[in-house]
Amino acid sequence: MYRVMLIDDEESARKLMKASIDWKALNMEVVGEAASGIEAINIIDEVKPDLAFVDISMPFMNGIEFTEIAAKRYPHLVIIIMTAFDEFEYARKCVSLPVFEYMLKPIKRAEVTEVLAKVRTQLDINPRNSDYDNDDSGNEPDESPVEQIKNYIKENYTDSKLNLTDISEKFGFSSSYLSRKFKQETGMNFVEYLTECRMEKAKQLAVTNKKMFAVANEVGIPDPNYFGRCFKKYTGLSYSDYAKSLE
C-alpha cells in the first residue's frame, strides 16, 4: 500500500480526512500525522510517506516552507497543498514548487478521491523510491529536537510556568507527539525530567542552608508544600533532613 501523511494544524481536519476517504480501495493508508511543518520534517523519516497532504496555513512552518524543504530532501514525494479560498491564488503563484495538486478547503470527498486516483496511477508507474534510505546527515542539525528541548529546560526550569504545552508550541510539535518522543529518547516523561532538573538544583542549594520556601521559589516551584513532596519523592528525605545530613 502507498503511505500517506496528513500535515495540518487542525486535528479535526485530519480526522475528517482519515474518516471520509476509502483509503484501502485506493491501495493507500494513512501512516502519519503532523500539526506543523516542523513536526512533519522531524518525523518524516520515520513515517516514510509516498504522498503528503499539506495545509498551506500552519504555525511555525507553513505548507509552502515545508514543501520547499521536503522537495529538496525527498524529490519523489508527492505533495498536495490544501488551502482556503482566500489563500488559493497565493498558493498557485508558487508554481516553481513541485506540487502535484492544489485543493480548496473544505475538502470534498469526490474531489480528493479523483486526485488520489491520479496519484496512484503516477505511483504505479514510478515504483516506491529510496529517498528515505539515504543518509540525510548533511541536513540534520547537530542536536536532535529532544536534545534541544532538554537544553532549553535546563536553562529555563526556574520558570514556574514552564510546561509541556508551551514548549511543544515553541518547538513546533503537538503535545502528544513530543510527550511520546521525549519518553522514547530519554526514558522519562517531560515532567520527570523537569522535576529532576529542579531537584538537582535544590540539592545544591540545600548545602547553603537556605530555607525550604526560598529554595522552592528559586527552582521554579513556588508552592513549598508541593516542593516538599517532590523533594522527598526524589531524594527519599524531607528537605530539612537532607539539609541536616549535609552538616
PDB file of N, CA, C and O in Angstrom, residues 45-85:
ATOM      1  N   ASP A  45      11.130  10.909   8.257  1.00  0.00           N
ATOM      2  CA  ASP A  45      11.989   9.746   8.028  1.00  0.00           C
ATOM      3  C   ASP A  45      11.456   8.495   8.722  1.00  0.00           C
ATOM      4  O   ASP A  45      11.765   7.377   8.308  1.00  0.00           O
ATOM      5  N   GLU A  46      10.671   8.681   9.776  1.00  0.00           N
ATOM      6  CA  GLU A  46      10.047   7.539  10.451  1.00  0.00           C
ATOM      7  C   GLU A  46       8.792   7.097   9.705  1.00  0.00           C
ATOM      8  O   GLU A  46       8.527   5.908   9.566  1.00  0.00           O
ATOM      9  N   VAL A  47       8.031   8.067   9.222  1.00  0.00           N
ATOM     10  CA  VAL A  47       6.761   7.777   8.554  1.00  0.00           C
ATOM     11  C   VAL A  47       6.965   7.258   7.135  1.00  0.00           C
ATOM     12  O   VAL A  47       6.243   6.391   6.658  1.00  0.00           O
ATOM     13  N   LYS A  48       7.950   7.799   6.419  1.00  0.00           N
ATOM     14  CA  LYS A  48       8.292   7.414   5.045  1.00  0.00           C
ATOM     15  C   LYS A  48       7.084   7.429   4.102  1.00  0.00           C
ATOM     16  O   LYS A  48       6.732   6.426   3.506  1.00  0.00           O
ATOM     17  N   PRO A  49       6.454   8.596   3.964  1.00  0.00           N
ATOM     18  CA  PRO A  49       5.266   8.664   3.099  1.00  0.00           C
ATOM     19  C   PRO A  49       5.611   8.700   1.613  1.00  0.00           C
ATOM     20  O   PRO A  49       6.683   9.149   1.218  1.00  0.00           O
ATOM     21  N   ASP A  50       4.677   8.199   0.806  1.00  0.00           N
ATOM     22  CA  ASP A  50       4.762   8.359  -0.645  1.00  0.00           C
ATOM     23  C   ASP A  50       4.040   9.632  -1.052  1.00  0.00           C
ATOM     24  O   ASP A  50       4.333  10.227  -2.093  1.00  0.00           O
ATOM     25  N   LEU A  51       3.068  10.025  -0.229  1.00  0.00           N
ATOM     26  CA  LEU A  51       2.190  11.156  -0.522  1.00  0.00           C
ATOM     27  C   LEU A  51       1.931  11.948   0.741  1.00  0.00           C
ATOM     28  O   LEU A  51       1.743  11.381   1.818  1.00  0.00           O
ATOM     29  N   ALA A  52       1.934  13.282   0.629  1.00  0.00           N
ATOM     30  CA  ALA A  52       1.639  14.142   1.780  1.00  0.00           C
ATOM     31  C   ALA A  52       0.601  15.185   1.418  1.00  0.00           C
ATOM     32  O   ALA A  52       0.733  15.885   0.406  1.00  0.00           O
ATOM     33  N   PHE A  53      -0.459  15.256   2.228  1.00  0.00           N
ATOM     34  CA  PHE A  53      -1.420  16.358   2.145  1.00  0.00           C
ATOM     35  C   PHE A  53      -0.913  17.439   3.084  1.00  0.00           C
ATOM     36  O   PHE A  53      -0.702  17.177   4.274  1.00  0.00           O
ATOM     37  N   VAL A  54      -0.725  18.644   2.581  1.00  0.00           N
ATOM     38  CA  VAL A  54      -0.105  19.699   3.373  1.00  0.00           C
ATOM     39  C   VAL A  54      -0.985  20.945   3.396  1.00  0.00           C
ATOM     40  O   VAL A  54      -1.262  21.539   2.353  1.00  0.00           O
ATOM     41  N   ASP A  55      -1.418  21.349   4.587  1.00  0.00           N
ATOM     42  CA  ASP A  55      -2.179  22.590   4.733  1.00  0.00           C
ATOM     43  C   ASP A  55      -1.234  23.771   4.530  1.00  0.00           C
ATOM     44  O   ASP A  55      -0.115  23.779   5.054  1.00  0.00           O
ATOM     45  N   ILE A  56      -1.668  24.771   3.790  1.00  0.00           N
ATOM     46  CA  ILE A  56      -0.779  25.894   3.481  1.00  0.00           C
ATOM     47  C   ILE A  56      -0.576  26.807   4.683  1.00  0.00           C
ATOM     48  O   ILE A  56       0.470  27.432   4.830  1.00  0.00           O
ATOM     49  N   SER A  57      -1.575  26.865   5.569  1.00  0.00           N
ATOM     50  CA  SER A  57      -1.518  27.808   6.693  1.00  0.00           C
ATOM     51  C   SER A  57      -1.343  27.061   8.005  1.00  0.00           C
ATOM     52  O   SER A  57      -2.291  26.481   8.542  1.00  0.00           O
ATOM     53  N   MET A  58      -0.107  27.061   8.525  1.00  0.00           N
ATOM     54  CA  MET A  58       0.196  26.411   9.801  1.00  0.00           C
ATOM     55  C   MET A  58       1.190  27.272  10.575  1.00  0.00           C
ATOM     56  O   MET A  58       1.966  28.015   9.971  1.00  0.00           O
ATOM     57  N   PRO A  59       1.181  27.182  11.904  1.00  0.00           N
ATOM     58  CA  PRO A  59       2.153  27.950  12.698  1.00  0.00           C
ATOM     59  C   PRO A  59       3.546  27.361  12.582  1.00  0.00           C
ATOM     60  O   PRO A  59       3.713  26.193  12.232  1.00  0.00           O
ATOM     61  N   PHE A  60       4.540  28.178  12.873  1.00  0.00           N
ATOM     62  CA  PHE A  60       5.949  27.784  12.955  1.00  0.00           C
ATOM     63  C   PHE A  60       6.594  27.533  11.589  1.00  0.00           C
ATOM     64  O   PHE A  60       7.669  28.019  11.304  1.00  0.00           O
ATOM     65  N   MET A  61       5.960  26.709  10.748  1.00  0.00           N
ATOM     66  CA  MET A  61       6.450  26.471   9.391  1.00  0.00           C
ATOM     67  C   MET A  61       5.241  26.146   8.525  1.00  0.00           C
ATOM     68  O   MET A  61       4.586  25.137   8.720  1.00  0.00           O
ATOM     69  N   ASN A  62       4.909  27.046   7.575  1.00  0.00           N
ATOM     70  CA  ASN A  62       3.700  26.828   6.788  1.00  0.00           C
ATOM     71  C   ASN A  62       3.922  25.781   5.698  1.00  0.00           C
ATOM     72  O   ASN A  62       5.029  25.260   5.510  1.00  0.00           O
ATOM     73  N   GLY A  63       2.858  25.497   4.955  1.00  0.00           N
ATOM     74  CA  GLY A  63       2.917  24.448   3.947  1.00  0.00           C
ATOM     75  C   GLY A  63       3.895  24.720   2.829  1.00  0.00           C
ATOM     76  O   GLY A  63       4.527  23.792   2.295  1.00  0.00           O
ATOM     77  N   ILE A  64       4.038  25.972   2.454  1.00  0.00           N
ATOM     78  CA  ILE A  64       4.973  26.323   1.382  1.00  0.00           C
ATOM     79  C   ILE A  64       6.414  26.110   1.850  1.00  0.00           C
ATOM     80  O   ILE A  64       7.243  25.543   1.132  1.00  0.00           O
ATOM     81  N   GLU A  65       6.704  26.548   3.073  1.00  0.00           N
ATOM     82  CA  GLU A  65       8.051  26.367   3.616  1.00  0.00           C
ATOM     83  C   GLU A  65       8.392  24.888   3.759  1.00  0.00           C
ATOM     84  O   GLU A  65       9.507  24.450   3.459  1.00  0.00           O
ATOM     85  N   PHE A  66       7.400  24.107   4.211  1.00  0.00           N
ATOM     86  CA  PHE A  66       7.616  22.658   4.317  1.00  0.00           C
ATOM     87  C   PHE A  66       7.905  22.056   2.952  1.00  0.00           C
ATOM     88  O   PHE A  66       8.824  21.242   2.801  1.00  0.00           O
ATOM     89  N   THR A  67       7.120  22.471   1.960  1.00  0.00           N
ATOM     90  CA  THR A  67       7.275  21.915   0.617  1.00  0.00           C
ATOM     91  C   THR A  67       8.651  22.231   0.040  1.00  0.00           C
ATOM     92  O   THR A  67       9.273  21.389  -0.623  1.00  0.00           O
ATOM     93  N   GLU A  68       9.132  23.441   0.276  1.00  0.00           N
ATOM     94  CA  GLU A  68      10.462  23.828  -0.225  1.00  0.00           C
ATOM     95  C   GLU A  68      11.548  22.913   0.334  1.00  0.00           C
ATOM     96  O   GLU A  68      12.460  22.497  -0.383  1.00  0.00           O
ATOM     97  N   ILE A  69      11.442  22.585   1.620  1.00  0.00           N
ATOM     98  CA  ILE A  69      12.443  21.719   2.245  1.00  0.00           C
ATOM     99  C   ILE A  69      12.265  20.269   1.807  1.00  0.00           C
ATOM    100  O   ILE A  69      13.221  19.592   1.420  1.00  0.00           O
ATOM    101  N   ALA A  70      11.006  19.802   1.856  1.00  0.00           N
ATOM    102  CA  ALA A  70      10.731  18.396   1.534  1.00  0.00           C
ATOM    103  C   ALA A  70      11.073  18.059   0.088  1.00  0.00           C
ATOM    104  O   ALA A  70      11.572  16.973  -0.208  1.00  0.00           O
ATOM    105  N   ALA A  71      10.818  19.001  -0.815  1.00  0.00           N
ATOM    106  CA  ALA A  71      11.080  18.743  -2.233  1.00  0.00           C
ATOM    107  C   ALA A  71      12.569  18.526  -2.505  1.00  0.00           C
ATOM    108  O   ALA A  71      12.938  17.761  -3.398  1.00  0.00           O
ATOM    109  N   LYS A  72      13.409  19.192  -1.734  1.00  0.00           N
ATOM    110  CA  LYS A  72      14.857  19.035  -1.903  1.00  0.00           C
ATOM    111  C   LYS A  72      15.339  17.713  -1.318  1.00  0.00           C
ATOM    112  O   LYS A  72      16.169  17.026  -1.902  1.00  0.00           O
ATOM    113  N   ARG A  73      14.814  17.375  -0.154  1.00  0.00           N
ATOM    114  CA  ARG A  73      15.274  16.162   0.529  1.00  0.00           C
ATOM    115  C   ARG A  73      14.653  14.892  -0.067  1.00  0.00           C
ATOM    116  O   ARG A  73      15.309  13.848  -0.123  1.00  0.00           O
ATOM    117  N   TYR A  74      13.382  15.006  -0.472  1.00  0.00           N
ATOM    118  CA  TYR A  74      12.651  13.830  -0.935  1.00  0.00           C
ATOM    119  C   TYR A  74      12.001  14.137  -2.286  1.00  0.00           C
ATOM    120  O   TYR A  74      10.792  14.395  -2.358  1.00  0.00           O
ATOM    121  N   PRO A  75      12.789  14.138  -3.335  1.00  0.00           N
ATOM    122  CA  PRO A  75      12.299  14.571  -4.650  1.00  0.00           C
ATOM    123  C   PRO A  75      11.159  13.736  -5.226  1.00  0.00           C
ATOM    124  O   PRO A  75      10.439  14.199  -6.104  1.00  0.00           O
ATOM    125  N   HIS A  76      10.957  12.522  -4.714  1.00  0.00           N
ATOM    126  CA  HIS A  76       9.885  11.674  -5.250  1.00  0.00           C
ATOM    127  C   HIS A  76       8.596  11.765  -4.434  1.00  0.00           C
ATOM    128  O   HIS A  76       7.604  11.129  -4.783  1.00  0.00           O
ATOM    129  N   LEU A  77       8.617  12.533  -3.359  1.00  0.00           N
ATOM    130  CA  LEU A  77       7.417  12.667  -2.534  1.00  0.00           C
ATOM    131  C   LEU A  77       6.339  13.434  -3.290  1.00  0.00           C
ATOM    132  O   LEU A  77       6.575  14.523  -3.801  1.00  0.00           O
ATOM    133  N   VAL A  78       5.143  12.869  -3.350  1.00  0.00           N
ATOM    134  CA  VAL A  78       4.005  13.534  -3.996  1.00  0.00           C
ATOM    135  C   VAL A  78       3.348  14.452  -2.972  1.00  0.00           C
ATOM    136  O   VAL A  78       2.952  14.003  -1.896  1.00  0.00           O
ATOM    137  N   ILE A  79       3.246  15.734  -3.308  1.00  0.00           N
ATOM    138  CA  ILE A  79       2.711  16.722  -2.366  1.00  0.00           C
ATOM    139  C   ILE A  79       1.436  17.345  -2.913  1.00  0.00           C
ATOM    140  O   ILE A  79       1.389  17.804  -4.054  1.00  0.00           O
ATOM    141  N   ILE A  80       0.403  17.354  -2.078  1.00  0.00           N
ATOM    142  CA  ILE A  80      -0.859  18.015  -2.408  1.00  0.00           C
ATOM    143  C   ILE A  80      -1.078  19.126  -1.388  1.00  0.00           C
ATOM    144  O   ILE A  80      -1.121  18.868  -0.184  1.00  0.00           O
ATOM    145  N   ILE A  81      -1.173  20.348  -1.863  1.00  0.00           N
ATOM    146  CA  ILE A  81      -1.366  21.501  -0.991  1.00  0.00           C
ATOM    147  C   ILE A  81      -2.863  21.745  -0.785  1.00  0.00           C
ATOM    148  O   ILE A  81      -3.641  21.771  -1.739  1.00  0.00           O
ATOM    149  N   MET A  82      -3.261  21.929   0.470  1.00  0.00           N
ATOM    150  CA  MET A  82      -4.648  22.264   0.804  1.00  0.00           C
ATOM    151  C   MET A  82      -4.692  23.718   1.261  1.00  0.00           C
ATOM    152  O   MET A  82      -3.882  24.134   2.084  1.00  0.00           O
ATOM    153  N   THR A  83      -5.619  24.472   0.725  1.00  0.00           N
ATOM    154  CA  THR A  83      -5.645  25.894   1.019  1.00  0.00           C
ATOM    155  C   THR A  83      -7.071  26.441   1.068  1.00  0.00           C
ATOM    156  O   THR A  83      -7.963  25.944   0.378  1.00  0.00           O
ATOM    157  N   ALA A  84      -7.280  27.459   1.887  1.00  0.00           N
ATOM    158  CA  ALA A  84      -8.573  28.140   1.935  1.00  0.00           C
ATOM    159  C   ALA A  84      -8.707  29.025   0.698  1.00  0.00           C
ATOM    160  O   ALA A  84      -7.720  29.370   0.047  1.00  0.00           O
ATOM    161  N   PHE A  85      -9.911  29.426   0.379  1.00  0.00           N
ATOM    162  CA  PHE A  85     -10.180  30.185  -0.848  1.00  0.00           C
ATOM    163  C   PHE A  85      -9.356  31.469  -0.925  1.00  0.00           C
ATOM    164  O   PHE A  85      -8.788  31.802  -1.968  1.00  0.00           O
TER     165      PHE A  85
END
